[in-house]
XYZ file of N, CA and C in Angstrom:
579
model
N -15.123 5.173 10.761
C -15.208 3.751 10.494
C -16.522 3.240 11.051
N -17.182 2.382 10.535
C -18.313 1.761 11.067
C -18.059 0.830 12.131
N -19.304 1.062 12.551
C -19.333 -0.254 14.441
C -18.787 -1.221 13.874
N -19.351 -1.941 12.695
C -18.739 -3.367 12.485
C -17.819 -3.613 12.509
N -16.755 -3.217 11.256
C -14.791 -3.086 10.937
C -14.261 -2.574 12.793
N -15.008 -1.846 12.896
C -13.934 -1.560 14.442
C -14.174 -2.322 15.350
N -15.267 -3.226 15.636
C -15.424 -4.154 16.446
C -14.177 -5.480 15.805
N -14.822 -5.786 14.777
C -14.270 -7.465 13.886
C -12.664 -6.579 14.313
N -11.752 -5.417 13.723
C -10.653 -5.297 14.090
C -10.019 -4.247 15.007
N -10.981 -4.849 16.225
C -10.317 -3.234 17.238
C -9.145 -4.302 17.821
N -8.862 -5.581 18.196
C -7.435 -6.021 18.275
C -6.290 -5.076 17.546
N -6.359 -4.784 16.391
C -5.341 -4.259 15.960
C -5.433 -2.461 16.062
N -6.990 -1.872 15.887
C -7.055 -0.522 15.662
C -6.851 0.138 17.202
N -6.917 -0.696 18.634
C -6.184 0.204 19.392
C -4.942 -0.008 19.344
N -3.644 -0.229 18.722
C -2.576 -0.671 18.633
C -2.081 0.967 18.382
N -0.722 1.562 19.161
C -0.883 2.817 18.992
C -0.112 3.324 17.751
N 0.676 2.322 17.303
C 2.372 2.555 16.120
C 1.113 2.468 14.901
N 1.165 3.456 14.398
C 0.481 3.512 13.099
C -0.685 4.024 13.475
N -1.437 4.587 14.274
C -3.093 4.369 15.080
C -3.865 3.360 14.420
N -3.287 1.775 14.693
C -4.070 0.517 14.241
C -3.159 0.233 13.583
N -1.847 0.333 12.873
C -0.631 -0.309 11.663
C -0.947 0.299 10.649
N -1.840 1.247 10.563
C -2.037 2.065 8.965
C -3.446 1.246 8.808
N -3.865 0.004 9.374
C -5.656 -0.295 8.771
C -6.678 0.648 8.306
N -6.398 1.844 8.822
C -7.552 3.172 8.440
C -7.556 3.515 6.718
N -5.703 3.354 6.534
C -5.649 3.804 5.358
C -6.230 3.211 4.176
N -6.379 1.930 3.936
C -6.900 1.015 2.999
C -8.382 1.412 3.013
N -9.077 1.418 4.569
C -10.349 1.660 4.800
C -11.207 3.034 4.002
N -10.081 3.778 4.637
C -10.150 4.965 3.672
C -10.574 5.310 2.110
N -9.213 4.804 1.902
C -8.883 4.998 0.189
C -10.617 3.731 -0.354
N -10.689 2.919 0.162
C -12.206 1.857 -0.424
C -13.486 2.733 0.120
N -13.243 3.422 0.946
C -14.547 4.078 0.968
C -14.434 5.421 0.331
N -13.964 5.829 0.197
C -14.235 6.529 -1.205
C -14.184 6.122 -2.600
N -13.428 5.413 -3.048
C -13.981 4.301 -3.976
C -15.368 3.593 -4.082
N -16.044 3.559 -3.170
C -17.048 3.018 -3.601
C -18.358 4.395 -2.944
N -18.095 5.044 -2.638
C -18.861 6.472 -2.646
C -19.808 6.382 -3.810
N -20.975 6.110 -3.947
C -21.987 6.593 -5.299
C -22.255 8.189 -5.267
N -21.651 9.335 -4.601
C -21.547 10.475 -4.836
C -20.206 10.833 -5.430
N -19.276 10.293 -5.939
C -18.093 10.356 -6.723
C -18.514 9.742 -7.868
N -18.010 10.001 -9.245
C -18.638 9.290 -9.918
C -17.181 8.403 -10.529
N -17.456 7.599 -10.999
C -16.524 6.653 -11.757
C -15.552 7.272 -12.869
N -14.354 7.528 -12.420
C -13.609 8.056 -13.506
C -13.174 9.005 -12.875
N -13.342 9.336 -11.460
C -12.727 10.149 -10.595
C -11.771 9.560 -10.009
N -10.314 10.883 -9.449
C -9.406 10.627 -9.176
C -9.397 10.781 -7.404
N -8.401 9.933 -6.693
C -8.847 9.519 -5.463
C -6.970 10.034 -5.568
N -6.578 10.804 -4.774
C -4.724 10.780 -4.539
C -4.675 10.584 -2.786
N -4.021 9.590 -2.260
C -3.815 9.799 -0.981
C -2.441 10.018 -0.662
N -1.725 10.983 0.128
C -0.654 11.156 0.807
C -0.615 11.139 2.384
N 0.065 10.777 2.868
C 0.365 10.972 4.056
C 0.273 12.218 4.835
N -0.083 12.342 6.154
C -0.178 13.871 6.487
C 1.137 14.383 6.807
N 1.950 13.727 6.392
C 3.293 14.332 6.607
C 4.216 14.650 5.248
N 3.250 14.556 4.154
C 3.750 14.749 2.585
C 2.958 15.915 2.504
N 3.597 17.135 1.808
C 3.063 18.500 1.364
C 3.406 18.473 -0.068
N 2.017 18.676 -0.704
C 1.868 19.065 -2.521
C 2.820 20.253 -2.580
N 3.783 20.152 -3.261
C 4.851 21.104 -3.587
C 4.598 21.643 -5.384
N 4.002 20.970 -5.928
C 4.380 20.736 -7.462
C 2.644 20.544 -8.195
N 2.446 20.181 -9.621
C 1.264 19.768 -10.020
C 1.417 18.463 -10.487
N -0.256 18.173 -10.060
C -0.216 16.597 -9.918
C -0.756 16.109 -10.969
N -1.552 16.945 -11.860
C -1.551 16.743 -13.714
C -0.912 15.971 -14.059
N 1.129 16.196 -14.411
C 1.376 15.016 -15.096
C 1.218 13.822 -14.610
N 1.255 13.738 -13.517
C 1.136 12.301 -12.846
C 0.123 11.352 -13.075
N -1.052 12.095 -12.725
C -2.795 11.775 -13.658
C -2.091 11.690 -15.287
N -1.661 12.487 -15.860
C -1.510 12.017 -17.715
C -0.978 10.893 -17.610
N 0.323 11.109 -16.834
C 1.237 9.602 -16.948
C 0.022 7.966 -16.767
N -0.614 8.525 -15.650
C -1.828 6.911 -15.785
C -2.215 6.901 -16.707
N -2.939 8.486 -17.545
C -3.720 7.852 -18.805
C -3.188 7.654 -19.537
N -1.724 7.785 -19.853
C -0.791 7.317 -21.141
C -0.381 6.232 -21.077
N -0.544 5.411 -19.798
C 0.008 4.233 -19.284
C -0.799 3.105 -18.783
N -2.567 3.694 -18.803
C -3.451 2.924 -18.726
C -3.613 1.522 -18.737
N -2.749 1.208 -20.013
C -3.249 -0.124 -20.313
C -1.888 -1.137 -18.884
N -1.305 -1.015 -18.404
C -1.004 -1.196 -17.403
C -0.737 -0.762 -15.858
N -1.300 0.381 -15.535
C -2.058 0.668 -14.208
C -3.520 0.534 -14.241
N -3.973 0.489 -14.815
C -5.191 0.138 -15.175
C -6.438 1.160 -13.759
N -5.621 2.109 -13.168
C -6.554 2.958 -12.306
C -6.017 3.202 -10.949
N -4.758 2.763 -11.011
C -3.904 2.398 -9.330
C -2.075 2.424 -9.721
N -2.299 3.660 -9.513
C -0.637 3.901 -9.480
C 0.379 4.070 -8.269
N 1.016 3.132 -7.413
C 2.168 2.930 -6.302
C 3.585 2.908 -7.248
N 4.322 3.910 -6.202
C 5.892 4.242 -6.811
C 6.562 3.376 -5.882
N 7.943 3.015 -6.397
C 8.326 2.206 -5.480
C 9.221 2.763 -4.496
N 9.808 1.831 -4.026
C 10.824 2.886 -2.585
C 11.885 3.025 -2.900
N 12.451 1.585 -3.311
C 13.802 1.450 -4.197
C 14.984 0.830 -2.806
N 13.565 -0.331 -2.165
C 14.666 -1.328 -1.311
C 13.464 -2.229 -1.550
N 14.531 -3.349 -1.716
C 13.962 -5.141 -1.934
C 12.560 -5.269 -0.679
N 11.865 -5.921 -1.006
C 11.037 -6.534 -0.086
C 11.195 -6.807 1.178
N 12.190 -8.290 0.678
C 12.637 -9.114 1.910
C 13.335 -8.391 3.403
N 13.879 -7.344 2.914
C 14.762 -6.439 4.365
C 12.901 -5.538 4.931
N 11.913 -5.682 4.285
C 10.600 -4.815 5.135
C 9.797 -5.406 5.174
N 9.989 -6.626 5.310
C 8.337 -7.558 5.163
C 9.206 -8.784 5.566
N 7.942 -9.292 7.032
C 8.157 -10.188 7.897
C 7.550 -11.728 7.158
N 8.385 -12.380 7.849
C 8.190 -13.643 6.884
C 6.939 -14.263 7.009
N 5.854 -13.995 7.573
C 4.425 -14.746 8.084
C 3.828 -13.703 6.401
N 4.104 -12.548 6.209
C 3.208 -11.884 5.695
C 3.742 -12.602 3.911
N 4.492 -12.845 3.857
C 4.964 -13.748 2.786
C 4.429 -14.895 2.632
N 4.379 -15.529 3.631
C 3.700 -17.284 3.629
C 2.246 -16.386 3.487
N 1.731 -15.865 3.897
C -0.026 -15.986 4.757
C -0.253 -15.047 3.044
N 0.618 -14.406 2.337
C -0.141 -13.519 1.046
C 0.189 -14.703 0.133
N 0.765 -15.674 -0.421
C 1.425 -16.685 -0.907
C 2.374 -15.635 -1.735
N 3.339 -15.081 -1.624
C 4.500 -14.376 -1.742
C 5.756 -14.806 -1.392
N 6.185 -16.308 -0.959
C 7.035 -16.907 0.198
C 7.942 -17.402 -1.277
N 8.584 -16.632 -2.258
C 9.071 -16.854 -3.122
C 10.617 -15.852 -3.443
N 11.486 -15.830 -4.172
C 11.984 -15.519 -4.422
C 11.846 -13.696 -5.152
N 11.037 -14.137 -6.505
C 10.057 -13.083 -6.698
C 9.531 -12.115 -5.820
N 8.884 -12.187 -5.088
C 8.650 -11.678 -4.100
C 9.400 -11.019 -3.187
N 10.417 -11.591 -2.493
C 11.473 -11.377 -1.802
C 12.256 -9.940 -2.400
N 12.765 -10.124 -3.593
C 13.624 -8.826 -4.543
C 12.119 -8.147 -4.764
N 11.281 -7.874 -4.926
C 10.431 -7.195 -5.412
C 10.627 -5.797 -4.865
N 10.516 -4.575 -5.625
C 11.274 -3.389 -5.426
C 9.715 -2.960 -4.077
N 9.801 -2.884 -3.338
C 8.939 -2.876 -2.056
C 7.903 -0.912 -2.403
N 6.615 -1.261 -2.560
C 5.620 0.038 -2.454
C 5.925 1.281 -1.551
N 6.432 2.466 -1.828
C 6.147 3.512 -1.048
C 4.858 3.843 -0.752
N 4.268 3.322 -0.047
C 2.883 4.117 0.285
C 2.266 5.155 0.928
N 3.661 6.129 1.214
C 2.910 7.280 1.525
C 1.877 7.927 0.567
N 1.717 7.296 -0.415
C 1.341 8.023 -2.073
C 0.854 6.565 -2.762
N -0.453 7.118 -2.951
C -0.823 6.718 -3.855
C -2.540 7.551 -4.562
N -2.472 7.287 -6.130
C -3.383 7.277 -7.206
C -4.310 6.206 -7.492
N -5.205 6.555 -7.401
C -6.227 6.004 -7.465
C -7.516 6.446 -8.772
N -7.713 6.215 -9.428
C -8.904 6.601 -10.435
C -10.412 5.402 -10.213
N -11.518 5.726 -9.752
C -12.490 5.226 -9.527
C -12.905 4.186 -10.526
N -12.856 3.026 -10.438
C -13.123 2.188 -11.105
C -13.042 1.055 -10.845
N -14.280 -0.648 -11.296
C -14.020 -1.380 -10.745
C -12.479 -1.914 -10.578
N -11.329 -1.805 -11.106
C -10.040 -2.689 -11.149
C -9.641 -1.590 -9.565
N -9.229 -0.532 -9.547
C -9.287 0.060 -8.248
C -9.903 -0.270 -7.243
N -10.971 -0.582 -7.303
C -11.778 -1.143 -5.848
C -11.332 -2.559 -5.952
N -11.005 -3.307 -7.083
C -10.458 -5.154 -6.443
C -9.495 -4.824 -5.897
N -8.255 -3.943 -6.030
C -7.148 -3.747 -5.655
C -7.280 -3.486 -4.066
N -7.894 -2.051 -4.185
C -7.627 -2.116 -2.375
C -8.495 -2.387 -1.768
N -9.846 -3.107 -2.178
C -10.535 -4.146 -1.345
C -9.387 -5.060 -0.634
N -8.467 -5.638 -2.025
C -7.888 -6.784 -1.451
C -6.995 -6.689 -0.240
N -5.983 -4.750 -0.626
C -5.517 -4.472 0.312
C -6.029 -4.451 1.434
N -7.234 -4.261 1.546
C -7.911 -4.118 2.750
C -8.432 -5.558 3.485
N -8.468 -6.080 2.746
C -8.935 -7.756 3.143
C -7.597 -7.734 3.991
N -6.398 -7.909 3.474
C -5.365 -8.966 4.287
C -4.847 -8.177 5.064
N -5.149 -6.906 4.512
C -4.535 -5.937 6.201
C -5.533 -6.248 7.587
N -6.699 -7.126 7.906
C -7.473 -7.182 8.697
C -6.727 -8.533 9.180
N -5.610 -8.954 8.711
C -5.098 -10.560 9.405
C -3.955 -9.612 10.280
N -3.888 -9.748 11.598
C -2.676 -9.224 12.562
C -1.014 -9.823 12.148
N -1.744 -10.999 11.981
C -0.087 -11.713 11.675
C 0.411 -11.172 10.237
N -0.220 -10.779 9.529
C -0.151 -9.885 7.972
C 0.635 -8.944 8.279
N -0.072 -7.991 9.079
C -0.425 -6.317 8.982
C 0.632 -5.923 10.345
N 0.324 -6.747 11.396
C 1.332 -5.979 12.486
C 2.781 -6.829 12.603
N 3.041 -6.434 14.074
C 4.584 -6.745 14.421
C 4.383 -8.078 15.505
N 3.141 -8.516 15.175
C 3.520 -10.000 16.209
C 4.487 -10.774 15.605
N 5.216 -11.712 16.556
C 5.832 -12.489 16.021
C 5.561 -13.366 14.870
N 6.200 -13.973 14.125
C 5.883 -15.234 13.191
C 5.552 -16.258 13.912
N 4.126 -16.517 13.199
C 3.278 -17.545 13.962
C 3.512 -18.966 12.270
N 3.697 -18.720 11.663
C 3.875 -19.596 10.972
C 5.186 -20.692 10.759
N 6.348 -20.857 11.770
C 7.201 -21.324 11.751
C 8.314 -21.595 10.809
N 8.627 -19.851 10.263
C 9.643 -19.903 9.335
C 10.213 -18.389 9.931
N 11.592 -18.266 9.789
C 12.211 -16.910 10.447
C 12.023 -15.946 9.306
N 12.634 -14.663 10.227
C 12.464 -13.821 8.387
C 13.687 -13.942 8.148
N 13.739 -13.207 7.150
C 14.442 -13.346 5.458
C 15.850 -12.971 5.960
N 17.072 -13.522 5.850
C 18.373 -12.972 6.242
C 18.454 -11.528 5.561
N 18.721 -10.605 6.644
C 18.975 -9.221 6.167
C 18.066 -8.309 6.938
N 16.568 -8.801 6.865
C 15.259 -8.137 7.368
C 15.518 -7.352 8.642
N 15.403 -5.887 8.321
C 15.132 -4.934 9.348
C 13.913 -4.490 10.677
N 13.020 -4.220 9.622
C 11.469 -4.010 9.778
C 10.550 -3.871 9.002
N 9.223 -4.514 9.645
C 8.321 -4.963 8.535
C 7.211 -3.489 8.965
N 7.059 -3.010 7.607
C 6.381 -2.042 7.048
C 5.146 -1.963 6.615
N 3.907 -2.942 7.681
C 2.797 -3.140 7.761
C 2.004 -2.501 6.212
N 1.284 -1.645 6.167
C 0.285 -1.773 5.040
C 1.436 -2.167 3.578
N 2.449 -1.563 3.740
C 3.173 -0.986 2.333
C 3.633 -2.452 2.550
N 4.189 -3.180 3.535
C 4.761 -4.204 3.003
C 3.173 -5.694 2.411
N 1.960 -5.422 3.014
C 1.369 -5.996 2.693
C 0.491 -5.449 0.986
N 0.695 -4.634 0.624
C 0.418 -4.165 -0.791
C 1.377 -4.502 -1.656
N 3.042 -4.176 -1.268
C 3.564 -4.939 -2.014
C 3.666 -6.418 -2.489
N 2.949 -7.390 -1.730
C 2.964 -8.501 -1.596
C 2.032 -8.835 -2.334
N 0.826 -7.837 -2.062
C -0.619 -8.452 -2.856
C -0.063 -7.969 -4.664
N 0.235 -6.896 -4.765
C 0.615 -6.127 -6.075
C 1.415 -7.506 -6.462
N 2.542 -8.311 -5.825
C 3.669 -9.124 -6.856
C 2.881 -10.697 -6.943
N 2.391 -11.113 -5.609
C 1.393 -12.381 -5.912
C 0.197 -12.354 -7.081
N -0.215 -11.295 -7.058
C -1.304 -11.205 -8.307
C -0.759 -10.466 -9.376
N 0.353 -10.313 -9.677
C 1.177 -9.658 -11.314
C 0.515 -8.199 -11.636
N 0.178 -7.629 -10.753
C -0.225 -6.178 -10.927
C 0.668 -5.246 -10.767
N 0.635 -4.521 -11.483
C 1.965 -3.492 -12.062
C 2.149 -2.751 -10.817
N 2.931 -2.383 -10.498
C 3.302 -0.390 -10.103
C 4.089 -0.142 -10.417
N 4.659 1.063 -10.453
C 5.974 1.962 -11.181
C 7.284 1.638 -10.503
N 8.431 1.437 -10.552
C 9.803 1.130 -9.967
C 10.366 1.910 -10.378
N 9.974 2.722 -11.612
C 11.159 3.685 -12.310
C 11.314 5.040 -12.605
N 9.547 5.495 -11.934
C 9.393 6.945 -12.415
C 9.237 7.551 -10.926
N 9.691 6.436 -10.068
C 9.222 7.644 -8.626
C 9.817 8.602 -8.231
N 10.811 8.992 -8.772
C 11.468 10.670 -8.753
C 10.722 11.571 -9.140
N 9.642 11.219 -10.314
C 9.268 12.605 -10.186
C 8.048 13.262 -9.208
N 8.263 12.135 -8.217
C 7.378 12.493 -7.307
C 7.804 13.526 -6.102
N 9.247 13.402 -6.689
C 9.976 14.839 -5.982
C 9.592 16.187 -6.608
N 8.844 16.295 -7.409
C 8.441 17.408 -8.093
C 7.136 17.482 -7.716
N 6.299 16.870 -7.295
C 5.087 16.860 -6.450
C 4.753 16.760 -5.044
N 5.504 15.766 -4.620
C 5.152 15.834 -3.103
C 6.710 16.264 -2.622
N 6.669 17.293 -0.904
C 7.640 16.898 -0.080
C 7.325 15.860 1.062
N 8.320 14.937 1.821
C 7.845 14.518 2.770
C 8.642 14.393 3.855
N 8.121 14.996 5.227
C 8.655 15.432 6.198
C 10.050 14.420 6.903
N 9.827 13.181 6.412
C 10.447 11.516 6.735
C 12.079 11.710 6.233
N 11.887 12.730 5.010
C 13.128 13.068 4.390
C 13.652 14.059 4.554
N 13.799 14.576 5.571
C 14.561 15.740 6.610
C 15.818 15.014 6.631
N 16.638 15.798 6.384
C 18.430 15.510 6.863
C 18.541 15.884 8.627
């Protein structure tokens, strides 16, 4: 990471749960996106270091290009639990997400995600990366905005719950229905019995 980003957010990047809440990851995935030694039209896949490629990741790449005209270069599977029980109520008000919509929105698995180099990919997790740099967003401080969370709410799921938020406030697609076959590609260690 550069002097700058770790200075403007070392409040949150010495934070030890996540090393920083996951902030690296957004940082990540945009700097290679905007790499001028990658060229445009290249594929960017990030997993977690605790997800192992089991399978080929071909169809998954076809599935974007058959499906293009709505991933448009950025494919997130979903988890297949509502929003509102993983996302703290500040990160709702502060993304303007403080809606209903929002609330049921089938919530981003982000151990995984696709990426294809292109400008609509870099607005995306620029943006992710913008609001993951607000603490009251991204971490576990309390709600500073004077509304409780959501009846039901467990725990809030810092980057994934702030991508899901940006993905449903700005009407940008991700998948809710095909993330099984991501059992044919990735394992991940989280899903140990």
């Amino acid at each position: 990471m550069d002097a700058k980003f770790r200075e403007k957010n070392q409040k949150i990047l010495q934070q030890g749960r996540g090393a920083g809440y996951w902030l690296w990851k957004p940082y990540i995935i945009y700097k290679h996106l905007t790499d001028d030694k990658l060229p445009d039209g290249s594929y960017i896949i990030y997993s977690d270091a605790g997800a192992k490629v089991i399978g080929d990741v071909k169809h998954v790449l076809n599935f974007m290009q058959e499906h293009d005209d709505l991933y448009k270069g950025v494919l997130f599977f979903g988890v297949g639990f509502p929003q509102k029980y993983f996302c703290k109520r500040d990160a709702f008000i502060l993304q303007d997400c403080d809606n209903q919509k929002c609330y049921d929105a089938m919530q981003i698995n982000a151990f995984c995600g696709f990426f294809r180099k292109c400008d609509y990919s870099r607005m995306v997790v620029k943006a992710w990366l913008d609001a993951c740099q607000d603490e009251r967003v991204l971490t576990d401080m309390s709600n500073k905005m004077g509304q409780p969370n959501l009846q039901g709410f467990r725990d809030h799921r810092h980057d994934q719950a702030v991508i899901t938020n940006l993905m449903n406030s700005k009407g940008w697609y991700y998948d809710t229905t095909n993330g099984p076959v991501l059992d044919k590609v990735f394992y991940h260690d989280r899903y140990k019995g």
